[in-house]
mmCIF file of C-alpha atoms in Angstrom:
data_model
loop_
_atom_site.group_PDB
_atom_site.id
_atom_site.type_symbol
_atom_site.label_atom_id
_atom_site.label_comp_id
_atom_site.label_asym_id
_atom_site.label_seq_id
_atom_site.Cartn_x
_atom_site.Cartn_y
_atom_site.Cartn_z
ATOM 1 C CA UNK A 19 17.531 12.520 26.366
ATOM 2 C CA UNK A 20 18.590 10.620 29.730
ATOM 3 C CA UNK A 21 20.099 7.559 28.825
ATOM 4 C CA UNK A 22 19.969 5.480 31.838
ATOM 5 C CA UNK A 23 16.575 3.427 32.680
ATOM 6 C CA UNK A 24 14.130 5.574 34.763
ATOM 7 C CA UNK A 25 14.574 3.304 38.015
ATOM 8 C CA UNK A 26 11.556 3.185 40.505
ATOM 9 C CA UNK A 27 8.369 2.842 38.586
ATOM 10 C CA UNK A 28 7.044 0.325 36.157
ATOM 11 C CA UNK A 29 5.451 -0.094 32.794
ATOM 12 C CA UNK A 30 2.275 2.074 32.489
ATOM 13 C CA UNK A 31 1.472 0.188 29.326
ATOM 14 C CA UNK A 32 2.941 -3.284 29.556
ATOM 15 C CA UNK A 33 0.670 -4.661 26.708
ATOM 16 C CA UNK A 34 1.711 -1.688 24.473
ATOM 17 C CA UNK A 35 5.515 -2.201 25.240
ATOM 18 C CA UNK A 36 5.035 -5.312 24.307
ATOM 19 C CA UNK A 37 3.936 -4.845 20.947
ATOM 20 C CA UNK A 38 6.013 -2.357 20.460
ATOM 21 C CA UNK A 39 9.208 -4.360 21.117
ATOM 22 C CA UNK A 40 7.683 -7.196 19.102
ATOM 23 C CA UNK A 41 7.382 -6.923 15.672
ATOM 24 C CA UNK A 42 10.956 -5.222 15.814
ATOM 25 C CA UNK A 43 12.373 -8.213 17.640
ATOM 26 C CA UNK A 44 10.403 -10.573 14.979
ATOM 27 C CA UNK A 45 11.349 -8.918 11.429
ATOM 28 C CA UNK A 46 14.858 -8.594 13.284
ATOM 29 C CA UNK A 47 14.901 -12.713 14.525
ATOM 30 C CA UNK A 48 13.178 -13.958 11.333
ATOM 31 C CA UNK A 49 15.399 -11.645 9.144
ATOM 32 C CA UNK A 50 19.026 -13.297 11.028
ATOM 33 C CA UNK A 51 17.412 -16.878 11.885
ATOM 34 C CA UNK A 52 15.589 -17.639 8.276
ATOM 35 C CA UNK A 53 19.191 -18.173 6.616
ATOM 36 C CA UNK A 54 19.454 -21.578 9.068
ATOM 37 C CA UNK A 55 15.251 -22.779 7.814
ATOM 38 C CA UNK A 56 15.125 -21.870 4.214
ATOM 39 C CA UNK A 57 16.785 -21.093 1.056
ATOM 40 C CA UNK A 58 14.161 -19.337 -0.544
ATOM 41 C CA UNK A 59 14.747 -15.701 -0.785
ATOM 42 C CA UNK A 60 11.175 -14.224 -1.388
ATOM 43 C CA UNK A 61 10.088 -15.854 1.698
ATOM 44 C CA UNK A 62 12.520 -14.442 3.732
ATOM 45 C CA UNK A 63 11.899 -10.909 1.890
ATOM 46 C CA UNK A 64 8.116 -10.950 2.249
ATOM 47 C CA UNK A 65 7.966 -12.190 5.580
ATOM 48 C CA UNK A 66 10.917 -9.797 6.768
ATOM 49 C CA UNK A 67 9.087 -6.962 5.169
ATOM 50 C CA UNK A 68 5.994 -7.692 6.477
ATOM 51 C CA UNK A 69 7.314 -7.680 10.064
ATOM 52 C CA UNK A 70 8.963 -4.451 9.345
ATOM 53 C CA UNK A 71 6.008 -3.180 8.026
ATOM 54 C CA UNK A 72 3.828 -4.116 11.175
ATOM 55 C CA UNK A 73 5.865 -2.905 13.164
ATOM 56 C CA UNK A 74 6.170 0.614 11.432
ATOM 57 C CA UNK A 75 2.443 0.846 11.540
ATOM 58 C CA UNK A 76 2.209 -0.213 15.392
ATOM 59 C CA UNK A 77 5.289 2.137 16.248
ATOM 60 C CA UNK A 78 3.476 5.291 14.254
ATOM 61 C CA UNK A 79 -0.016 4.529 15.099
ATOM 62 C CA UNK A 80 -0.633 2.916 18.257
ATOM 63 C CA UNK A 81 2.407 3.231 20.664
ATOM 64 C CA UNK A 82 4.034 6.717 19.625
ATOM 65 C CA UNK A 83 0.215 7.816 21.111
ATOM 66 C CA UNK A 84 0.021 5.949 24.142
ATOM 67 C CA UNK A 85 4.219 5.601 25.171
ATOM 68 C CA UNK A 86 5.234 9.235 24.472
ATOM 69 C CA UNK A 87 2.235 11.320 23.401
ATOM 70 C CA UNK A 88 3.030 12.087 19.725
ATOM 71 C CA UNK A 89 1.361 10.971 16.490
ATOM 72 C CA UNK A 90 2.547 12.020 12.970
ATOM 73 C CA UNK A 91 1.225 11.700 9.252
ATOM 74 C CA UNK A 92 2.577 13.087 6.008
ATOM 75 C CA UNK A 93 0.321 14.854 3.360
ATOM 76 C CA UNK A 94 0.525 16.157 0.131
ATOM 77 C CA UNK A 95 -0.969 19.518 -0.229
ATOM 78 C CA UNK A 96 -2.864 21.160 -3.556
ATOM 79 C CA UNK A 97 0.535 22.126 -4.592
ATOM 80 C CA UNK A 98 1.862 19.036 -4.592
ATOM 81 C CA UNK A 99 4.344 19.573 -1.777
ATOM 82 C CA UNK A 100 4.841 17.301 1.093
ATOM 83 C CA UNK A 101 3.408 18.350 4.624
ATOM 84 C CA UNK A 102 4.530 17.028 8.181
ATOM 85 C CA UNK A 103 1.787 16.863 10.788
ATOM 86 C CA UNK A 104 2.437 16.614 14.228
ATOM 87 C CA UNK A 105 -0.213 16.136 17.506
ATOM 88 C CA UNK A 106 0.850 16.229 20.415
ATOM 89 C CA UNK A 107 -0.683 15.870 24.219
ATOM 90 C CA UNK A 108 -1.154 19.269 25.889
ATOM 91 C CA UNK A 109 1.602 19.851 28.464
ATOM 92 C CA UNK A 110 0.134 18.531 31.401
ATOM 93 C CA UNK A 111 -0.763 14.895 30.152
ATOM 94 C CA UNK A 112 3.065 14.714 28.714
ATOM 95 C CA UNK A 113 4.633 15.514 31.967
ATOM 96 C CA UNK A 114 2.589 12.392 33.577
ATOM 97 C CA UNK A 115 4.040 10.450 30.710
ATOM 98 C CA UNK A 116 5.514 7.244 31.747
ATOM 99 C CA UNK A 117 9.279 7.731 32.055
ATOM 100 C CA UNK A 118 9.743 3.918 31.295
ATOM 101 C CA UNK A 119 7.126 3.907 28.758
ATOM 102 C CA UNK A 120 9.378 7.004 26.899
ATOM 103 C CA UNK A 121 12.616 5.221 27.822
ATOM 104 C CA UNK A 122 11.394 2.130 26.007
ATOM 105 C CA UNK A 123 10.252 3.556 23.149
ATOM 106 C CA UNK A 124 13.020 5.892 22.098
ATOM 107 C CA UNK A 125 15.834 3.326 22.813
ATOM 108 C CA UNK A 126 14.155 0.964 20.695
ATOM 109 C CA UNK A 127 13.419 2.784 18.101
ATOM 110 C CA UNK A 128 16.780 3.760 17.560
ATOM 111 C CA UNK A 129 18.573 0.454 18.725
ATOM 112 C CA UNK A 130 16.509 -1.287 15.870
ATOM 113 C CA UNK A 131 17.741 1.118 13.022
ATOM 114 C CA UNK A 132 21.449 0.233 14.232
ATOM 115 C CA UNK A 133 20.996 -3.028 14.291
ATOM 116 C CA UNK A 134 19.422 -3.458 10.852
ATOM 117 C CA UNK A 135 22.748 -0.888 9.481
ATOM 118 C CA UNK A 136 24.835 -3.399 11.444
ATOM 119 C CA UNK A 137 22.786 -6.243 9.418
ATOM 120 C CA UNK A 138 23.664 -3.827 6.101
ATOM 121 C CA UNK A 139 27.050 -3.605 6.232
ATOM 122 C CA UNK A 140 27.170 -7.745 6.808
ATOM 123 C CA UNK A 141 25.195 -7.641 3.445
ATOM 124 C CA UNK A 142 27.575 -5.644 1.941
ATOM 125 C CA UNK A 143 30.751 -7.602 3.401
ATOM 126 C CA UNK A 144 29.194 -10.804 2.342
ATOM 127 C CA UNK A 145 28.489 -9.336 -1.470
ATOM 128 C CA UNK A 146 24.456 -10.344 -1.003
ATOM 129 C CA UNK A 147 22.823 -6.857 -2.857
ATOM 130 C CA UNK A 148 19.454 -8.984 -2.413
ATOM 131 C CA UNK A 149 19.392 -8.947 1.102
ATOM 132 C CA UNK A 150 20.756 -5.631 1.678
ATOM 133 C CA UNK A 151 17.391 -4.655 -0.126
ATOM 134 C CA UNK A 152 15.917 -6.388 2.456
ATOM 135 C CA UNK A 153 17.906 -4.476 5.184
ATOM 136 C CA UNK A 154 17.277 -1.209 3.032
ATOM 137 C CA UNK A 155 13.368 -1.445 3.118
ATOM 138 C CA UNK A 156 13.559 -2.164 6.632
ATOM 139 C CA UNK A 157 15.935 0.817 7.531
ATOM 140 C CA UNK A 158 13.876 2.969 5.455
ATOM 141 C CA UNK A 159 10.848 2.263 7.723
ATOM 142 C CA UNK A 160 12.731 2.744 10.757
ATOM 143 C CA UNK A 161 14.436 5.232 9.786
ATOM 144 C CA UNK A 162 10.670 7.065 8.639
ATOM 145 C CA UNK A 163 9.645 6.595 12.263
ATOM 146 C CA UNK A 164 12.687 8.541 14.067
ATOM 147 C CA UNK A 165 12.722 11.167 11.796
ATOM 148 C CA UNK A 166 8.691 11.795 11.973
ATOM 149 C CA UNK A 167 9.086 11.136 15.820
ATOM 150 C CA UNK A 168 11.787 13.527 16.276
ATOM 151 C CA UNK A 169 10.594 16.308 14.135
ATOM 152 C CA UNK A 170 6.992 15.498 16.329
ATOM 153 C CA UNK A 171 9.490 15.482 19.745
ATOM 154 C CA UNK A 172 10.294 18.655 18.315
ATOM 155 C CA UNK A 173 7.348 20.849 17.590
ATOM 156 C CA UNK A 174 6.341 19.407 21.061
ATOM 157 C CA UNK A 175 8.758 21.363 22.653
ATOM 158 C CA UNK A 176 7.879 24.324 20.373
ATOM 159 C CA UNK A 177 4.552 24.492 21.412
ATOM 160 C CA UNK A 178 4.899 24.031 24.879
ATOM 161 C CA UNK A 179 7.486 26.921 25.006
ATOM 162 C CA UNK A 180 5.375 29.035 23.153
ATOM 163 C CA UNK A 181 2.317 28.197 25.550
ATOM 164 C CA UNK A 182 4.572 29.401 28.380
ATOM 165 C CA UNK A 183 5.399 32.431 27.092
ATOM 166 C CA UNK A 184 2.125 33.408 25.936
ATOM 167 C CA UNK A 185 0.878 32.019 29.318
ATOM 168 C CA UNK A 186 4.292 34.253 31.439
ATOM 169 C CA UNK A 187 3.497 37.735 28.952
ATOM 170 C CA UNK A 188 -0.545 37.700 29.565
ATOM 171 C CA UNK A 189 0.029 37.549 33.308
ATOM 172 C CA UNK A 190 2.581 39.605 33.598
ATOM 173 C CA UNK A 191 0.523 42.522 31.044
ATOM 174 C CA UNK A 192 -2.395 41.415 33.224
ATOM 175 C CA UNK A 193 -0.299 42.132 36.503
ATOM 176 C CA UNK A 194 0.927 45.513 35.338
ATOM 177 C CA UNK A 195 -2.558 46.544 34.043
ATOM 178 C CA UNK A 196 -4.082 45.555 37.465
ATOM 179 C CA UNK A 197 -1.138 47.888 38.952
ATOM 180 C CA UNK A 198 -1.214 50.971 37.330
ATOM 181 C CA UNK A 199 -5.085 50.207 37.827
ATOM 182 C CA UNK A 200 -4.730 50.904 41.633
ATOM 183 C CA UNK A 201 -2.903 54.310 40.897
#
């Protein structure tokens, strides 16, 4: 993954980025700020939550489609074994992806799950095992997102190179058949 910002091209989906930075900036902001407002620690817990929880939902179900293409969902089979799905866009709509779109959302995604181990380890230093739940429920959810993201990133790139050599072995075959027809 570049790391730099893609320079020369704006925001495809400035509304979505927005969002999308949002409720991660909020549950982060109201999680750091609410110590200075109030004293009560199932407010900050809920609320904290809450805005982790939005944003987990926004992240998986609205702007991992439209910034990068990818959607995943977990089910449990008649077995009773846990299933990864993955959709993806076909090949040609993910190459006209937004590169700052992409940039955005990858960087935050894993920028927020540093910052709320960074906001653990303060718990921990600190002694406060009630707010590193907090922290924990909130790294859990971000932590749900990269992993179903990456594993989606992944089969992505499976199926595209598996598309190409399907796509490179029929017209090759096809180009050899149409050869030895001519003989």
């Amino acid at each position: 993954m570049d790391l730099s910002q893609p320079q020369g091209e704006n925001y495809a989906n400035p509304k979505t980025c927005f969002f999308h930075v949002l409720f991660k900036a909020g549950a982060l902001a109201f999680y750091i700020l609410s110590a200075l407002f109030f004293d009560n620690f199932v407010i900050i817990f809920v609320v904290t939550v809450l805005l982790a929880a939005l944003d987990f939902w926004v992240v998986k179900n609205v702007s991992g489609r439209i910034l990068v293409g990818l959607r995943w969902w977990n089910e449990i089979n008649d077995l009773g074994e846990s299933v990864w799905k993955f959709e993806c866009l076909d090949q040609e709509s993910l190459a006209r992806m937004n590169k700052k779109d992409s940039w955005l959302f990858w960087w935050t995604l894993y920028i927020t799950a540093v910052a709320w181990i960074v906001l653990g380890i303060f718990s921990l230093i600190k002694f406060q095992a009630d707010y590193l739940l907090v922290v924990g429920v909130c790294l859990t959810l971000s932590i749900a997102n990269i992993v179903g993201f990456t594993k989606c990133r992944k089969d992505a790139k499976k199926q595209i190179q598996q598309f190409a050599s399907q796509t490179i072995a029929s017209r090759f075959s096809s180009t050899i058949q149409s050869a030895f027809s001519v003989v």
